[in-house]
Coordinates of C-alpha atoms and ligand atoms in Angstrom, one line a residue:
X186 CA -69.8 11.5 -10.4
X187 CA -69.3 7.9 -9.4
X188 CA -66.1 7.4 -7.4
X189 CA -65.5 3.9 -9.3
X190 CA -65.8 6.3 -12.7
X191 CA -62.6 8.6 -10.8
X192 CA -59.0 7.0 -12.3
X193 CA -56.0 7.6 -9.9
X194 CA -54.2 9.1 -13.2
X195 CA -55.5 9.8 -16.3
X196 CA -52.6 10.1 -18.7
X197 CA -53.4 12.1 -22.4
X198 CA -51.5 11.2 -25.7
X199 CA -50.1 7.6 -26.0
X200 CA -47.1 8.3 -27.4
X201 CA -43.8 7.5 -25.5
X202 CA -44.0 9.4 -23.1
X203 CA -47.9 8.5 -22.2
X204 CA -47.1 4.7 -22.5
X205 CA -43.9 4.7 -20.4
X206 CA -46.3 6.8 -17.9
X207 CA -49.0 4.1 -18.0
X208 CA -46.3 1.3 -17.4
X209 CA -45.0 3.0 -14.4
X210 CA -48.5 4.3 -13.2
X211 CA -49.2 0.6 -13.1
X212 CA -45.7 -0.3 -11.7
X213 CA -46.7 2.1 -8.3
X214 CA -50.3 0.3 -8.5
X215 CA -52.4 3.2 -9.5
X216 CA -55.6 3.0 -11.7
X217 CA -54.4 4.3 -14.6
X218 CA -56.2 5.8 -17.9
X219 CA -54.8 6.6 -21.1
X220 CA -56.2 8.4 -24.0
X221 CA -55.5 8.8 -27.4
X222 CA -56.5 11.1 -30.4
X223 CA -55.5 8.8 -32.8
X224 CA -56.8 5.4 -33.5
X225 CA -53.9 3.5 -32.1
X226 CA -51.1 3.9 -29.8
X227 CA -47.4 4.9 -30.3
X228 CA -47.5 8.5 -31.3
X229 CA -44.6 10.7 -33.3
X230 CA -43.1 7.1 -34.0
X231 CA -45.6 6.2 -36.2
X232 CA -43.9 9.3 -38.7
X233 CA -41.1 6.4 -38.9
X234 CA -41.6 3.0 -38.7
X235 CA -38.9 2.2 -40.7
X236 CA -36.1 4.8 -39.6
X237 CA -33.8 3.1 -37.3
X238 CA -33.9 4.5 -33.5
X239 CA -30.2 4.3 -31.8
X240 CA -30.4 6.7 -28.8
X241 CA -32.7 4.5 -26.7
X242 CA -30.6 3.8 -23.7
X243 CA -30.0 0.0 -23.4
X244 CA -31.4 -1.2 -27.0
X245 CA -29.7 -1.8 -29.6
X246 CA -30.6 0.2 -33.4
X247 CA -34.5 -0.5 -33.5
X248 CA -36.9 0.3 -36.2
X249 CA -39.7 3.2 -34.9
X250 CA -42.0 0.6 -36.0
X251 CA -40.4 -2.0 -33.6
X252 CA -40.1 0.2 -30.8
X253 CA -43.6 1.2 -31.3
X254 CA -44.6 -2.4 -30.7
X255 CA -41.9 -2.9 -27.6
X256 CA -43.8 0.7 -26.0
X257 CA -47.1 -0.6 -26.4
X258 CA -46.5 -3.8 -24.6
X259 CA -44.7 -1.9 -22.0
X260 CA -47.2 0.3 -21.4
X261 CA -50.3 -2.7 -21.4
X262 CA -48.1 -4.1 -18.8
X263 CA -50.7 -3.2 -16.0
X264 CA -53.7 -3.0 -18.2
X265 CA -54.6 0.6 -18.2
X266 CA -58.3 1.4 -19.6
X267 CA -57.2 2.7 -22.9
X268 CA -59.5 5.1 -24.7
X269 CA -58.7 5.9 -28.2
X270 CA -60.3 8.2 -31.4
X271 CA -60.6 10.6 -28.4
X272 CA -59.7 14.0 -28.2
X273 CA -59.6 16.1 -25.1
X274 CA -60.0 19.6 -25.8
X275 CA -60.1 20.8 -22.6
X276 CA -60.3 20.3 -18.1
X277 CA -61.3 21.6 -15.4
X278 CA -60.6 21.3 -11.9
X279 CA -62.9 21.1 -9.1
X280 CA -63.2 22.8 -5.7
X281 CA -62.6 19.2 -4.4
X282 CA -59.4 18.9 -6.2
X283 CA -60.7 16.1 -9.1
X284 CA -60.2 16.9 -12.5
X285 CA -62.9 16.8 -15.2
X286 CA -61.5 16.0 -18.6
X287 CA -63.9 16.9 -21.7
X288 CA -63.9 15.2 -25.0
X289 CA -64.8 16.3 -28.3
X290 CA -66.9 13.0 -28.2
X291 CA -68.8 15.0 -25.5
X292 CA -67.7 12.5 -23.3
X293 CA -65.9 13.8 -19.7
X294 CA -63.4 11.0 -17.2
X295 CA -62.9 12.0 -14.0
X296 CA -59.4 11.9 -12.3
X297 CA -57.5 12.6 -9.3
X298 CA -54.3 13.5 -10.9
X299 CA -53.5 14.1 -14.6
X300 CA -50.1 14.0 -16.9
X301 CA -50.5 15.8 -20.2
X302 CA -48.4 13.8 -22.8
X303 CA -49.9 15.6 -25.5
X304 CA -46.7 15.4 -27.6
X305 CA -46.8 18.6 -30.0
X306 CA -50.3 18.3 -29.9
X307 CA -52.6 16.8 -33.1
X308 CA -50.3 17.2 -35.9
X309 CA -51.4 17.6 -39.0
X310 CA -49.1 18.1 -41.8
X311 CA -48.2 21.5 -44.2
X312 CA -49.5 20.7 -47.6
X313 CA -47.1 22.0 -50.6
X314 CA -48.4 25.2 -51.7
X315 CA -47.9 26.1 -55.7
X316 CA -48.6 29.9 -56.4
X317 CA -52.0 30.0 -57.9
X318 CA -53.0 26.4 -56.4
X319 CA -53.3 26.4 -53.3
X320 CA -52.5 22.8 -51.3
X321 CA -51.5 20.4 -53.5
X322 CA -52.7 16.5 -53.7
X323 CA -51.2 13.8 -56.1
X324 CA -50.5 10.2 -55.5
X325 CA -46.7 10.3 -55.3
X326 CA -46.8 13.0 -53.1
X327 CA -45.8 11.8 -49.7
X328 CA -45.9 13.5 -46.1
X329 CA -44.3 10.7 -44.3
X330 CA -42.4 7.6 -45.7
X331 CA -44.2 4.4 -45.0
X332 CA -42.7 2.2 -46.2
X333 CA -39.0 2.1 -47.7
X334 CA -39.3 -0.6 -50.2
X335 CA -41.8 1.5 -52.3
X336 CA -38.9 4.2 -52.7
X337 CA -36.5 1.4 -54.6
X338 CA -34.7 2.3 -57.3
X339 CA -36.4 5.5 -57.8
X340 CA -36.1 9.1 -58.3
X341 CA -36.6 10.7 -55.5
X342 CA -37.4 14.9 -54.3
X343 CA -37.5 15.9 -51.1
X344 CA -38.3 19.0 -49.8
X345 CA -37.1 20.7 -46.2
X346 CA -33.8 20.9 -44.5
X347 CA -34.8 19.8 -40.9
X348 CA -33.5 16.8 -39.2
X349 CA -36.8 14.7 -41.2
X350 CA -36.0 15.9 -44.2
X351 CA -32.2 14.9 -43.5
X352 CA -32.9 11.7 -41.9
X353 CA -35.2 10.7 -44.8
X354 CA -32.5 11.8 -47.3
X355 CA -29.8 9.8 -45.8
X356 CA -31.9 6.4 -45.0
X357 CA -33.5 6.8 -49.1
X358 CA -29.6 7.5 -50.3
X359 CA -29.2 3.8 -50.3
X360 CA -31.8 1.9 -52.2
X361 CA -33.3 4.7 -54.5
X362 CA -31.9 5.3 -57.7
X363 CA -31.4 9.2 -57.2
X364 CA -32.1 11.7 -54.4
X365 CA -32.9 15.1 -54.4
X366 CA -32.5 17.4 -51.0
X367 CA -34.4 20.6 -52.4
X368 CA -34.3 23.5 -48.8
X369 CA -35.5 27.1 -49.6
X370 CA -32.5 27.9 -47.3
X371 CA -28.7 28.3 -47.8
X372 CA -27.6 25.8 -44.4
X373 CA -29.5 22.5 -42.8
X374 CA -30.8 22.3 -39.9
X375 CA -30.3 19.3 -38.1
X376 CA -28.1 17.3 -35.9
X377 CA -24.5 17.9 -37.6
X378 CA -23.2 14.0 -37.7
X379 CA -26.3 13.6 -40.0
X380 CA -25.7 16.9 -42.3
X381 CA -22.2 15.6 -42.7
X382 CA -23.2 12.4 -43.9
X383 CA -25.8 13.9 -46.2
X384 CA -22.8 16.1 -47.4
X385 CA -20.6 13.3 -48.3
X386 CA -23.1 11.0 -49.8
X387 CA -24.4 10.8 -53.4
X388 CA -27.6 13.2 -52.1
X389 CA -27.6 16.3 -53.7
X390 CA -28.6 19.1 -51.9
X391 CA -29.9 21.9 -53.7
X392 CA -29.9 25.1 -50.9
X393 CA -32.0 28.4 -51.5
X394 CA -34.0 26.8 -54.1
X395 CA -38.0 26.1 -53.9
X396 CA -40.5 23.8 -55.7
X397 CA -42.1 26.3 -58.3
X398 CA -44.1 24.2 -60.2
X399 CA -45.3 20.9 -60.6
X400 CA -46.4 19.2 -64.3
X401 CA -48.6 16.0 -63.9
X402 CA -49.8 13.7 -65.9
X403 CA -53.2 13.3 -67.5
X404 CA -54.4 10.2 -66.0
X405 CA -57.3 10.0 -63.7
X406 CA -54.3 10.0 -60.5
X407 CA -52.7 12.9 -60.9
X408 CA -49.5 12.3 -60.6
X409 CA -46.6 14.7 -60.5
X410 CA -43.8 13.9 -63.5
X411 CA -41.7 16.7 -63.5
X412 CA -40.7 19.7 -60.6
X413 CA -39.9 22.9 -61.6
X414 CA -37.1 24.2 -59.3
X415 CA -36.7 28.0 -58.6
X416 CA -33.4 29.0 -57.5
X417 CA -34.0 32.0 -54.8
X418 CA -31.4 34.0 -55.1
X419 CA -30.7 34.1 -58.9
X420 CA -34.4 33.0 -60.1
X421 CA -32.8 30.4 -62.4
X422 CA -35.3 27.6 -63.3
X423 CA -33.9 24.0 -62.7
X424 CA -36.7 20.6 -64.1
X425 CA -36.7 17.1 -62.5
X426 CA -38.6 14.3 -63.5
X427 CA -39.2 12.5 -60.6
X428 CA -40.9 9.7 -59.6
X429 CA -41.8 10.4 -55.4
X430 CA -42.0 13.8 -54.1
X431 CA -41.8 13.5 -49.9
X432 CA -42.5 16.9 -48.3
X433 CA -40.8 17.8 -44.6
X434 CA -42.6 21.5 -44.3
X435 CA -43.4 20.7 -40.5
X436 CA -46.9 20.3 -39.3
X437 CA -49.9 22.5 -38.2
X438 CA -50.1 22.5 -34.4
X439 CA -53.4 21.9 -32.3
X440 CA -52.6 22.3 -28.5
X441 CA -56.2 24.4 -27.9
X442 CA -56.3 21.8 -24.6
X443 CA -53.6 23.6 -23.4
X444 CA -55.4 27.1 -23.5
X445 CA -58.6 25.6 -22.4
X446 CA -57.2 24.2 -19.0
X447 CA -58.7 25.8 -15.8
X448 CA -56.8 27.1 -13.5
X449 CA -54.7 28.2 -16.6
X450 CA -51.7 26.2 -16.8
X451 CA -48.4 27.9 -17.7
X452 CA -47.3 27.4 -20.8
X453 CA -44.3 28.6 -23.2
X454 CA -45.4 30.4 -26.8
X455 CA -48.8 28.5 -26.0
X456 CA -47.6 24.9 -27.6
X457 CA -45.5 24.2 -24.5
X458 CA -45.9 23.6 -20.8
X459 CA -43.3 25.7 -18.3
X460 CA -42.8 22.9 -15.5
X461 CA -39.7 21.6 -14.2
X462 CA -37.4 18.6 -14.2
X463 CA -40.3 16.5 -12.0
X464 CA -43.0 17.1 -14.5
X465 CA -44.8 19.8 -12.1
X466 CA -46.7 22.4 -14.1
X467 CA -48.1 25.3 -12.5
X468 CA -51.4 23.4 -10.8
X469 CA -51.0 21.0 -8.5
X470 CA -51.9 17.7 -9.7
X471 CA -51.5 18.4 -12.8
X472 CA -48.4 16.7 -14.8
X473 CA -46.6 16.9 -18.0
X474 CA -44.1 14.6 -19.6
X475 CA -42.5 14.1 -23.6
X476 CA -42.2 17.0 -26.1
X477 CA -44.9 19.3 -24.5
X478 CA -42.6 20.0 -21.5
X479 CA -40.0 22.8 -21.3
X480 CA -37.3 23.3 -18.3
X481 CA -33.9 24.1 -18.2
X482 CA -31.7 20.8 -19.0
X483 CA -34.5 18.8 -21.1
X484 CA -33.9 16.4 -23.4
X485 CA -36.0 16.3 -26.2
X486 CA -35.6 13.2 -27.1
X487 CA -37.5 9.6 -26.7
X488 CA -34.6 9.2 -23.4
X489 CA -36.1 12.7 -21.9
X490 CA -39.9 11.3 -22.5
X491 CA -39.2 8.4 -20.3
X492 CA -37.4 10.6 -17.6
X493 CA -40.1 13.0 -17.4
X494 CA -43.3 10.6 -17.4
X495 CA -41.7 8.1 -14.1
X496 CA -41.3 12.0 -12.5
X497 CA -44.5 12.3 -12.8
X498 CA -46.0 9.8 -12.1
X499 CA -44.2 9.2 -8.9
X500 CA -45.4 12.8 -7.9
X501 CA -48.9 11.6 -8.7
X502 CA -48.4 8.9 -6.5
X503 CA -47.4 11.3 -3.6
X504 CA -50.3 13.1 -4.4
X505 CA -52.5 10.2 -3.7
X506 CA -51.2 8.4 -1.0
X507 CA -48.8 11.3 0.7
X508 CA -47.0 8.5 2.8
X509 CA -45.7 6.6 -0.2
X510 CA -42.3 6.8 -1.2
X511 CA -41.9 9.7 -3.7
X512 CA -39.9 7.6 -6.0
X513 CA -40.4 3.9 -7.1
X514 CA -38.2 1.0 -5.8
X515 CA -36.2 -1.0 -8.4
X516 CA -39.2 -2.7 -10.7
X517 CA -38.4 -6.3 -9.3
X518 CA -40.1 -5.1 -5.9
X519 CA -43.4 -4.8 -7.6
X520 CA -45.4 -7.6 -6.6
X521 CA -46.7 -8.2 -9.9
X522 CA -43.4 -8.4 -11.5
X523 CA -42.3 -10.2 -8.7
X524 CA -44.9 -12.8 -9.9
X525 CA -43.7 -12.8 -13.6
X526 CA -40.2 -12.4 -12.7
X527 CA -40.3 -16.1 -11.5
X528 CA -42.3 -17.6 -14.8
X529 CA -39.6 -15.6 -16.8
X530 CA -36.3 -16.8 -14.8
X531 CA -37.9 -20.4 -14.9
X532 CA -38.4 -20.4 -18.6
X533 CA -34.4 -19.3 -18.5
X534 CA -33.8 -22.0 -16.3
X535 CA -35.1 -24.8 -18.8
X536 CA -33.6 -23.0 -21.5
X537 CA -30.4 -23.1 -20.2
X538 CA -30.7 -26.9 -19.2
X539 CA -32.0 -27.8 -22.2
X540 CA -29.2 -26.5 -24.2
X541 CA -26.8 -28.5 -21.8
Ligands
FAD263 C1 -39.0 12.1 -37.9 C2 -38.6 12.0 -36.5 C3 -37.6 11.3 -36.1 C4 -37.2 11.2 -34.7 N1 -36.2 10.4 -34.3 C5 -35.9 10.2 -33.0 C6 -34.8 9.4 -32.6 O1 -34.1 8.8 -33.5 N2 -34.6 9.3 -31.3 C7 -35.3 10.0 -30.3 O2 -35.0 9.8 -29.1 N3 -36.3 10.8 -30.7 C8 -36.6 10.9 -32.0 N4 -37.6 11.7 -32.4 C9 -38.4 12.5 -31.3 C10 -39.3 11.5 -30.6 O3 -40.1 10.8 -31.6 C11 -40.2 12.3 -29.7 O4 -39.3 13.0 -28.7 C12 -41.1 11.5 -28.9 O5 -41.9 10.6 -29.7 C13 -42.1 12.3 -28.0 O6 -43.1 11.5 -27.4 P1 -44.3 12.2 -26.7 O7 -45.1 11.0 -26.1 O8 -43.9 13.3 -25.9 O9 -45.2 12.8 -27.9 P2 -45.9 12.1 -29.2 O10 -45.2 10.9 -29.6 O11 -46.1 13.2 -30.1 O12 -47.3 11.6 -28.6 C14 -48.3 12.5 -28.3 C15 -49.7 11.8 -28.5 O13 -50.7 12.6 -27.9 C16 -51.8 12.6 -28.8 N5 -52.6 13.8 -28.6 C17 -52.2 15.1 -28.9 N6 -53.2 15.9 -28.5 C18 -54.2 15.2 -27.9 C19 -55.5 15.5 -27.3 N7 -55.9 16.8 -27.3 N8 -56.3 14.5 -26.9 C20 -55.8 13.2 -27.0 N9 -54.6 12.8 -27.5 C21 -53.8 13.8 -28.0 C22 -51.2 12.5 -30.2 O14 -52.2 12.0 -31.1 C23 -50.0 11.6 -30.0 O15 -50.3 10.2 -30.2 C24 -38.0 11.9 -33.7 C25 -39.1 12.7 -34.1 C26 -39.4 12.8 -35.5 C27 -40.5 13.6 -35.9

């Protein structure tokens, strides 16, 4: 192993948490690695680009899609190596204390600290299931909404009762022509301002009922026209046409990288990491920030992601250089920033006196 091939952190998942990690990995001048499943950046806010965020401390309502952009020039700030279409399915750490990360590619990076920002792991949707058919594929059949303008003026299903399902329901309330909130149970689950507005809007929510059947069409795309709707507790049949079925059954999980650490990290139901408030898990050098992390007090949100990930990366940073101060001055005293600060404040400067 080369030392120049050994990163200071190597950071896994490039979602929020992972870019705000690589941003402030950069910020306390470590060489900083990120890698990515996917084939591009931004994670769980990719499920949303056009939902509006508004609990991002310090920014106004932003679109997933625009906050996506914003994170990922955050998190370049320092020019991390970014690996992506790889998936780590496992590490290892060695008697000298570096970590060995393996790829499915077959591929292994070498660090002296890691933060696992694996998110809820590699998500892959719940297919609708019709007795008798197994998972079921049409073209208006929709696991995530794109893109909002394709909903206009439409007739609308969708099916689930958790804050997606919800979310979706009350942003596709105003520009489709009908919607349809079908939940096999009798309450929501979500965040209670958002049930209430679901409540009171035109959305009608249809509670212990469940998609039966589906009728398609004959063309060469199948295409579902009408939903047979089973009411659960009485059996009554209910038929829709529709024109867009979206479908909020939650996801199959993959966190097998979590299982297949050594020394075994501790983890919660086996989809989470145990740690604490610092983004310690139980081996040393080894971090966790976002979603995958569970202590007492933590905030599941985007907020929490960026909390967790500077905690970590600060302890990283301890790890490296002991002497260094365990947490980060203010951003301005990076020298880099420092630099830029001046090109930005004299780009204000002219600004301002041109518009005298
Ligand atoms: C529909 C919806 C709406 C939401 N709305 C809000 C909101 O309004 N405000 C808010 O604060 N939060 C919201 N959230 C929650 C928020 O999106 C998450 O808390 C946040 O994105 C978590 O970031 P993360 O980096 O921990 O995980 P993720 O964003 O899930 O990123 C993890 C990344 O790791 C990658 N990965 C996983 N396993 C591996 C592996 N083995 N190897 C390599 N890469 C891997 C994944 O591909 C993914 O890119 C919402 C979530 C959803 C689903």
């Amino acid at each position: 192993m080369e030392q120049n091939n050994i990163f200071d952190v190597t950071i896994i998942g490039g979602g929020a948490a992972g870019l705000f990690a690589a941003f402030y990995s950069g910020l306390r001048d470590m060489k900083t690695k990120v890698i990515e499943y996917k084939s591009v950046l931004g994670g769980k806010m990719r499920v949303y680009p056009e939902k509006m965020v508004w609990d991002v401390g310090g920014i106004p309502p932003i679109t997933g899609a625009q906050l996506i952009e914003q994170s990922i020039q955050q998190g370049l700030t320092f020019d991390p190596e970014v690996v992506l279409n790889e998936r780590i399915d496992g590490l290892t750490k060695t008697d000298d204390g570096t970590f060995v990360l393996k790829a499915a590619s077959g591929q292994k990076h070498y660090s002296k600290t890691v933060v696992i920002a694996v998110g809820s792991g590699i998500l892959d949707p719940k297919k609708i299931q019709i007795q008798g058919k197994g998972d079921y594929e049409a073209s208006n059949i929709h696991y995530a909404v794109e893109t909002l303008k394709d909903f206009k003026d439409k007739t609308v299903i969708i099916s689930g009762g958790g804050n997606t399902a919800i979310d979706w329901a009350n942003e596709l309330e105003r520009i489709c022509k009908k919607v349809y909130l079908i939940y096999r149970k009798e309450a929501l689950d979500g965040h209670e301002a958002m049930i209430k507005h679901l409540l009171s809007s035109t959305v009608e929510f249809m509670p212990e009922t469940i998609i039966s059947n589906l009728k398609t069409n004959d063309g060469e795309q199948t295409i579902v026209e009408q939903v047979e709707l089973t009411k659960q507790t009485t059996g009554e049949k209910t038929f829709l046409d529709v024109d867009e079925m979206i479908i909020n059954h939650g996801y199959h999980r993959d966190t097998s990288l979590l299982k297949n650490s050594r020394p075994a990290i501790n983890l919660l139901d086996d989809l989470y990491i145990k740690g604490n408030v610092n983004g310690e898990t139980s081996v040393n050098g080894l971090y966790a920030a976002g979603d995958v992390l569970r202590f007492d007090g933590k905030l599941e949100l985007i907020a929490g992601a960026y909390q967790d990930a500077a905690n970590a990366v600060n302890k990283a940073k301890h790890d490296i250089k002991p002497d260094a101060r365990t947490i980060a001055m203010v951003s301005t005293h990076n020298d880099k920033l420092k630099a830029w600060n001046r090109e930005l404040m004299d780009e204000m400067l002219d600004d301002s006196n041109q518009s005298f």
